[in-house]
Amino acid sequence: MTRHLYTPGPVDVPFSVRMAAAGPMISHRGEEWSDLLEEVKGRLGRLLDVEEPVVLLPGSGTGALEALAANLLAPGDEVISFSCGTFGDRFREIVSRRGAKVIALDAPRGEGFRRGHIREALEKHPGADALLFTHHETSTGVVNPLEELLSEIPADGPLVLVDAVSSLGAMPCRPSHWGIDGLASCSQKGLLAPPGLALVHLSERGWERAAKGFCPSYFFDLALHRRFLKKGRPQNPFTPPVSVFYGLAESLRLLEGFGWDAWARRTRRKARSFEAACEAMGFELFVREKEFRSPVMTALEVPPGKERPMKKALEDMGITVAEGQGRHGGTLRIAHYNPGGWPEVCLLAGGLFGAARECGIDVGDGFLDEAFKTWEREGDRSC
Ligand SMILES: *Cc1c(COP(=O)(O)O)cnc(C)c1O
C-alpha cells in the first residue's frame, strides 16, 4: 500500500533527498566534506538572510533548544517563558533545568500572544535576562506573529530565544531583521530532510553572551562548533551525521531552487484549502482566530473519543497523521510541509471524509468545492 506521512515532523522527504542520503561515506576531515558543509552553510545563510553561520549539531529540535539554554543562559538568570502549548512548556523545562528562574506566561487555549502581552511582561519584569518564544506551536497549530511581537522589545532588552523547530523553511523567519538572538530548528520538518540535525543561529549579541558565559556541555559548545565552521575550509569538531547532511543539502537545493517565499505561499495555500474542506465537512479548527492559525499544519477538533478511531481509520488507508498532545488533546494534526499540490489537498480531504464516515461522524459533502474556491483565491502564478 502507498504510505503517506502527514505528521508535523518527521515529514515525507522527496525521492531525490532519500537517494542523496544513501551516498557513500566520506571522511569528515577531507575536502569533499568541507565543500558540502560550505554549500549547506551558504544555503541556510540565504534562507535566514544572516551573516553569522548556522551551526548544525547532531541531534533534533530539542537538542537545539538545549544548546541555546546551555550557551546563552546561566543559573539564576530571570527568563520569561511565553508558552502556547507542549513545546513552549518543553523549552521552559529545559531552561529551568539549566537553573534559570522561570516566569511562566501561558496563552489561552488555541491562541498565541499579542503585542500588549509583551509590553506588559517587560514592564512587570524589567530585570529579565531572556525571553522564550515558540514561533509555531506544533501541539496546537498556533503561529505567533513574531515580527510584530519582537518589535516591542528594545535592542538592548533581554535576549530573545526562539523555538523555530517547526517553522523554519516552511514560513518566513528572519532572525536578524526581527531581533532574534538565539534560534533553534531541526532538519526533519520545514526543511524536508531526514531527522538527525539540530540547527542553531545566534545573533552577534548572542555570540557575545555565549563567549562571556560558561557552557556546561562539551558536545553542544556552540563557540567550539563556530570556530570549526569559520575555518578557511569549514569542518565539524566531532563526527557529523554525514548521511543526514547529504539529504539536507539536496532538500535545500530543491527548496532554494523553488524559491523560499514561493514555497511558503504554496504551503499556506494547501493548509488554507484543506481547512476550508474541514470546515465544509463540519469540523471545527482548534485555532479559532485566523491571525493565529498555522500556515503549515491543521489542528482539527474531533468529537470526544473519536481521536484514536479516526487516526486508525486514516492509518488503514495509508495516511499517517498525529493526534493532539497533552492538555491540547481531542484533535488530529495534519501537516502540509510535503511538496504536493491540489491533488494532495484532495487526498487528505477525501481521506478525512471517509475516515469520519467510518467512525460514525456525520460529515457533509461539498467540501471539495469549498476547498477549490480557497485554492483558487490563495493562488498566484509562482506557487
Ligand atoms: C518537533 C518540535 C520540537 C521537538 O523537536 P524534536 O526534533 O522532536 O526534538 C520542539 N519544538 C517544536 C515547536 C516542534 O514542533
XYZ file of C-alpha atoms and ligand atoms in Angstrom:
398
model
C 0.000 0.000 0.000
C 1.186 3.515 -0.739
C 2.017 5.263 2.535
C 1.556 8.971 3.116
C 3.213 10.639 6.081
C 1.444 13.798 7.228
C 2.724 14.124 10.781
C 4.127 17.548 11.702
C 7.591 16.062 11.795
C 9.130 13.973 10.561
C 7.818 14.659 7.071
C 7.895 12.671 3.863
C 11.166 13.502 2.153
C 11.356 13.847 -1.634
C 12.792 10.932 -3.586
C 15.991 12.747 -4.578
C 16.619 13.588 -0.909
C 16.345 9.927 0.033
C 18.679 8.974 -2.767
C 21.179 11.654 -1.773
C 21.162 10.386 1.823
C 22.266 6.986 0.535
C 25.558 8.410 -0.759
C 28.948 6.889 0.159
C 30.601 7.605 3.497
C 33.448 10.079 3.227
C 35.992 11.375 5.712
C 34.706 14.420 7.519
C 38.244 15.796 7.502
C 38.522 15.810 3.717
C 37.986 18.410 1.008
C 34.766 16.860 -0.226
C 33.219 17.240 3.215
C 34.271 20.873 3.538
C 32.702 21.590 0.154
C 29.403 20.070 1.263
C 29.455 21.955 4.558
C 30.237 25.197 2.736
C 27.278 24.640 0.444
C 24.857 23.901 3.304
C 26.168 26.883 5.266
C 25.623 29.180 2.277
C 22.115 27.946 1.573
C 20.993 28.215 5.200
C 22.559 31.674 5.415
C 20.487 32.790 2.409
C 17.319 31.199 3.808
C 17.663 33.126 7.074
C 19.286 36.164 5.456
C 22.031 36.224 8.084
C 25.777 36.833 8.280
C 26.650 34.588 11.227
C 26.837 30.911 10.275
C 24.070 28.490 11.230
C 25.554 25.807 13.476
C 24.487 22.241 12.700
C 24.696 19.804 15.584
C 23.922 16.098 15.600
C 20.545 15.934 17.313
C 16.952 17.062 16.914
C 14.957 20.198 17.611
C 15.085 19.538 21.338
C 18.876 19.357 21.106
C 18.887 22.806 19.506
C 16.765 24.180 22.362
C 19.126 22.580 24.851
C 22.104 24.152 23.062
C 20.509 27.604 23.401
C 19.924 27.107 27.119
C 23.429 25.749 27.724
C 25.221 28.516 25.835
C 23.131 31.633 26.443
C 21.813 31.222 29.972
C 23.330 30.790 33.398
C 21.906 29.536 36.694
C 19.875 32.280 38.342
C 19.020 34.131 35.103
C 15.498 35.503 35.040
C 13.685 34.155 31.995
C 10.160 34.938 30.836
C 8.662 31.992 29.010
C 5.735 32.686 26.665
C 4.129 29.312 26.033
C 1.221 28.313 23.782
C 1.412 24.570 24.340
C 3.532 21.481 24.818
C 6.644 22.696 23.024
C 6.633 26.058 24.779
C 6.394 24.111 28.040
C 9.314 21.913 26.987
C 11.583 24.899 26.263
C 10.585 26.251 29.682
C 11.547 22.970 31.334
C 14.899 22.909 29.537
C 15.872 26.385 30.758
C 14.684 25.632 34.267
C 16.976 22.585 34.331
C 19.766 24.964 33.355
C 19.000 26.703 36.650
C 17.180 29.724 35.249
C 14.422 31.361 37.277
C 11.398 30.980 35.035
C 8.456 33.354 34.872
C 5.749 31.334 33.116
C 3.172 33.066 30.916
C 0.627 30.901 29.111
C -1.518 31.920 26.162
C -5.209 30.993 26.369
C -6.126 27.656 24.757
C -5.678 27.765 20.996
C -4.260 31.288 20.975
C -0.901 32.986 20.605
C 0.447 36.202 22.104
C -0.264 39.833 21.259
C 1.966 42.898 21.499
C 0.263 44.013 24.710
C 1.326 40.793 26.459
C 4.956 41.510 25.676
C 4.777 45.148 26.762
C 3.085 44.186 29.992
C 5.586 41.431 30.791
C 8.558 43.720 30.158
C 7.093 46.407 32.435
C 6.395 43.910 35.168
C 9.809 42.206 34.959
C 12.307 44.902 33.984
C 15.238 42.769 35.127
C 14.539 39.831 32.793
C 17.648 38.371 31.140
C 15.893 36.447 28.385
C 12.516 35.808 26.735
C 11.430 32.484 25.265
C 9.044 32.193 22.335
C 7.715 29.444 20.104
C 7.340 30.604 16.513
C 4.942 27.846 15.549
C 3.457 25.781 18.388
C 3.071 22.384 16.774
C 0.925 20.907 19.535
C -1.893 23.365 18.827
C -1.279 24.826 15.368
C -0.780 28.328 16.712
C 1.611 30.658 14.951
C 2.831 33.660 16.902
C 3.138 36.923 14.948
C 6.814 37.058 15.912
C 7.940 40.025 13.858
C 5.219 42.149 15.430
C 5.753 40.807 18.968
C 9.512 41.262 18.880
C 9.188 44.860 17.685
C 8.084 45.627 21.281
C 11.473 44.599 22.650
C 14.228 47.241 22.778
C 17.528 46.349 21.063
C 19.335 46.375 24.408
C 16.496 44.478 26.111
C 16.503 40.835 27.229
C 17.914 38.169 24.915
C 15.261 36.735 22.608
C 15.340 32.943 22.217
C 13.016 31.333 19.682
C 11.922 27.775 19.015
C 11.578 27.740 15.228
C 11.714 23.944 15.064
C 8.539 23.515 13.016
C 8.556 26.827 11.136
C 11.983 27.169 9.544
C 11.798 26.639 5.806
C 8.002 26.499 5.643
C 7.236 30.061 6.677
C 9.254 33.267 6.654
C 11.667 33.609 9.561
C 14.239 36.452 9.627
C 16.212 36.359 12.878
C 18.461 39.346 12.126
C 15.619 41.594 10.968
C 13.233 40.583 13.738
C 15.736 40.732 16.604
C 16.174 37.065 17.496
C 19.344 36.294 19.479
C 19.056 32.528 19.561
C 17.086 30.464 17.070
C 16.599 26.693 17.274
C 15.441 24.368 14.497
C 15.902 20.911 13.009
C 16.309 19.048 9.725
C 13.126 16.948 9.649
C 10.242 19.411 9.410
C 10.140 22.511 7.207
C 13.475 21.643 5.615
C 12.172 18.330 4.220
C 15.230 16.312 5.225
C 15.624 13.195 7.374
C 15.814 13.634 11.171
C 19.258 13.885 12.738
C 20.352 17.528 12.777
C 19.726 20.354 15.214
C 20.157 23.862 13.791
C 21.136 26.893 15.841
C 21.651 30.505 14.847
C 22.895 33.214 17.200
C 22.939 36.981 16.696
C 26.127 38.961 17.269
C 24.822 39.764 20.733
C 24.084 36.080 21.256
C 27.681 35.139 20.402
C 28.968 37.799 22.787
C 26.801 36.387 25.538
C 27.973 32.854 24.755
C 31.628 33.976 24.904
C 31.090 35.503 28.351
C 29.306 32.514 29.827
C 30.424 29.012 30.680
C 28.864 26.252 28.600
C 28.468 23.133 30.753
C 28.072 20.967 27.643
C 31.185 19.923 25.736
C 29.255 18.430 22.827
C 26.936 21.435 22.458
C 29.562 24.127 22.991
C 28.470 26.485 20.205
C 31.657 28.577 20.254
C 33.642 25.417 19.530
C 31.363 24.495 16.618
C 31.567 28.015 15.243
C 35.387 28.008 15.368
C 35.397 24.880 13.207
C 32.779 26.314 10.834
C 34.761 29.510 10.382
C 37.990 27.793 9.378
C 39.142 28.530 5.814
C 37.747 25.098 4.978
C 34.779 24.580 7.309
C 34.656 21.481 9.497
C 32.828 19.978 12.457
C 34.545 19.395 15.790
C 33.046 15.890 16.060
C 31.899 13.250 13.581
C 28.795 14.643 11.858
C 25.798 12.550 10.643
C 27.108 12.510 7.059
C 24.038 10.857 5.507
C 21.673 13.395 7.012
C 23.865 16.196 5.676
C 23.680 14.677 2.193
C 19.897 14.648 2.459
C 19.709 18.171 3.832
C 21.994 19.542 1.112
C 19.698 18.064 -1.517
C 16.470 19.311 0.091
C 17.974 22.790 0.381
C 18.872 22.674 -3.325
C 15.283 21.752 -4.184
C 13.671 24.333 -1.913
C 16.017 27.174 -2.753
C 15.547 26.326 -6.419
C 11.794 26.668 -5.968
C 12.233 29.931 -4.051
C 11.698 30.140 -0.283
C 8.902 32.711 -0.394
C 7.017 30.921 -3.150
C 7.455 27.697 -1.181
C 5.949 29.250 1.947
C 2.995 30.599 -0.044
C 2.419 27.193 -1.576
C 2.421 25.516 1.835
C -0.048 28.066 3.181
C -2.243 27.671 0.130
C -2.546 23.933 0.793
C -3.215 24.488 4.501
C -5.944 27.066 3.846
C -7.608 24.907 1.197
C -7.608 21.832 3.418
C -9.057 23.873 6.285
C -11.856 25.072 4.039
C -12.613 21.414 3.311
C -12.585 20.541 7.025
C -14.950 23.373 7.867
C -17.256 22.457 4.998
C -17.456 18.932 6.427
C -18.467 20.435 9.761
C -15.215 20.145 11.702
C -14.044 22.964 13.956
C -10.462 24.130 13.753
C -8.665 24.156 17.075
C -7.320 27.662 16.470
C -10.398 29.852 16.169
C -8.741 33.142 15.312
C -7.371 33.381 11.801
C -4.442 35.590 12.824
C -3.018 32.734 14.929
C -3.770 29.926 12.506
C -0.814 27.862 11.320
C 0.088 28.080 7.630
C 1.823 24.690 7.762
C -0.405 22.419 9.808
C -4.092 21.872 10.539
C -5.280 21.007 14.039
C -8.880 19.950 13.840
C -11.220 19.102 16.670
C -12.860 15.716 16.604
C -15.819 14.588 18.713
C -14.889 13.164 22.151
C -13.470 9.647 21.945
C -13.085 9.778 18.147
C -9.457 10.835 18.057
C -7.996 7.286 18.175
C -10.542 5.669 15.842
C -10.122 8.463 13.287
C -6.349 8.199 13.374
C -6.652 4.427 12.970
C -9.153 4.699 10.087
C -6.795 7.071 8.270
C -3.840 4.802 9.013
C -5.736 1.891 7.447
C -5.995 3.955 4.249
C -2.249 4.563 4.328
C -2.471 8.101 5.714
C -0.477 8.770 8.883
C -1.455 11.835 10.915
C -0.777 12.887 14.519
C -3.113 13.070 17.480
C -3.359 16.013 19.848
C -0.810 16.429 22.613
C -1.033 16.729 26.361
C -3.515 19.292 27.573
C -4.381 20.048 23.959
C -5.821 16.652 23.135
C -9.050 15.961 21.235
C -7.542 16.957 17.923
C -5.985 15.472 14.821
C -2.942 17.265 13.493
C -2.158 17.125 9.806
C 0.925 18.759 8.312
C 1.312 20.436 4.914
C 5.084 20.523 4.553
C 5.137 17.973 1.732
C 5.721 19.146 -1.819
C 2.341 18.083 -3.238
C -0.256 20.484 -4.589
C -4.005 20.386 -5.193
C -4.162 16.575 -5.575
C -2.696 16.285 -2.093
C -5.425 18.514 -0.650
C -7.972 16.172 -2.271
C -6.258 13.082 -0.927
C -6.281 14.460 2.607
C -9.816 15.818 2.442
C -11.145 12.639 0.849
C -9.314 10.515 3.397
C -10.701 12.567 6.253
C -14.229 12.341 4.863
C -14.023 8.559 4.550
C -12.488 8.112 7.993
C -15.139 10.316 9.597
C -17.988 8.403 7.953
C -16.434 5.097 9.007
C -16.261 6.372 12.566
C -19.910 7.359 12.549
C -19.306 11.100 12.367
C -21.890 12.801 10.239
C -19.826 14.945 7.888
C -21.262 16.874 4.983
C -20.160 16.601 1.363
C -19.481 19.532 -0.965
C -16.141 20.038 0.750
C -14.061 19.829 -2.430
C -15.978 22.710 -3.888
C -15.163 24.874 -0.864
C -11.557 23.721 -0.838
C -11.106 24.556 -4.507
C -12.554 28.044 -4.067
C -9.902 28.690 -1.434
C -7.225 27.072 -3.588
C -8.031 29.492 -6.401
C -8.297 32.501 -4.137
C -4.989 31.808 -2.376
C -3.027 31.070 -5.504
C -0.632 33.053 -7.593
C 1.433 32.030 -10.583
C 4.573 31.310 -8.579
C 3.014 28.637 -6.420
C 9.045 18.971 16.873
C 9.200 20.127 17.752
C 10.144 20.159 18.790
C 10.954 18.961 19.141
O 11.749 18.596 18.092
P 12.470 17.160 18.070
O 13.163 17.248 16.751
O 11.420 16.129 18.148
O 13.409 17.140 19.216
C 10.287 21.314 19.508
N 9.538 22.395 19.259
C 8.608 22.408 18.271
C 7.808 23.641 18.040
C 8.415 21.277 17.495
O 7.489 21.267 16.532
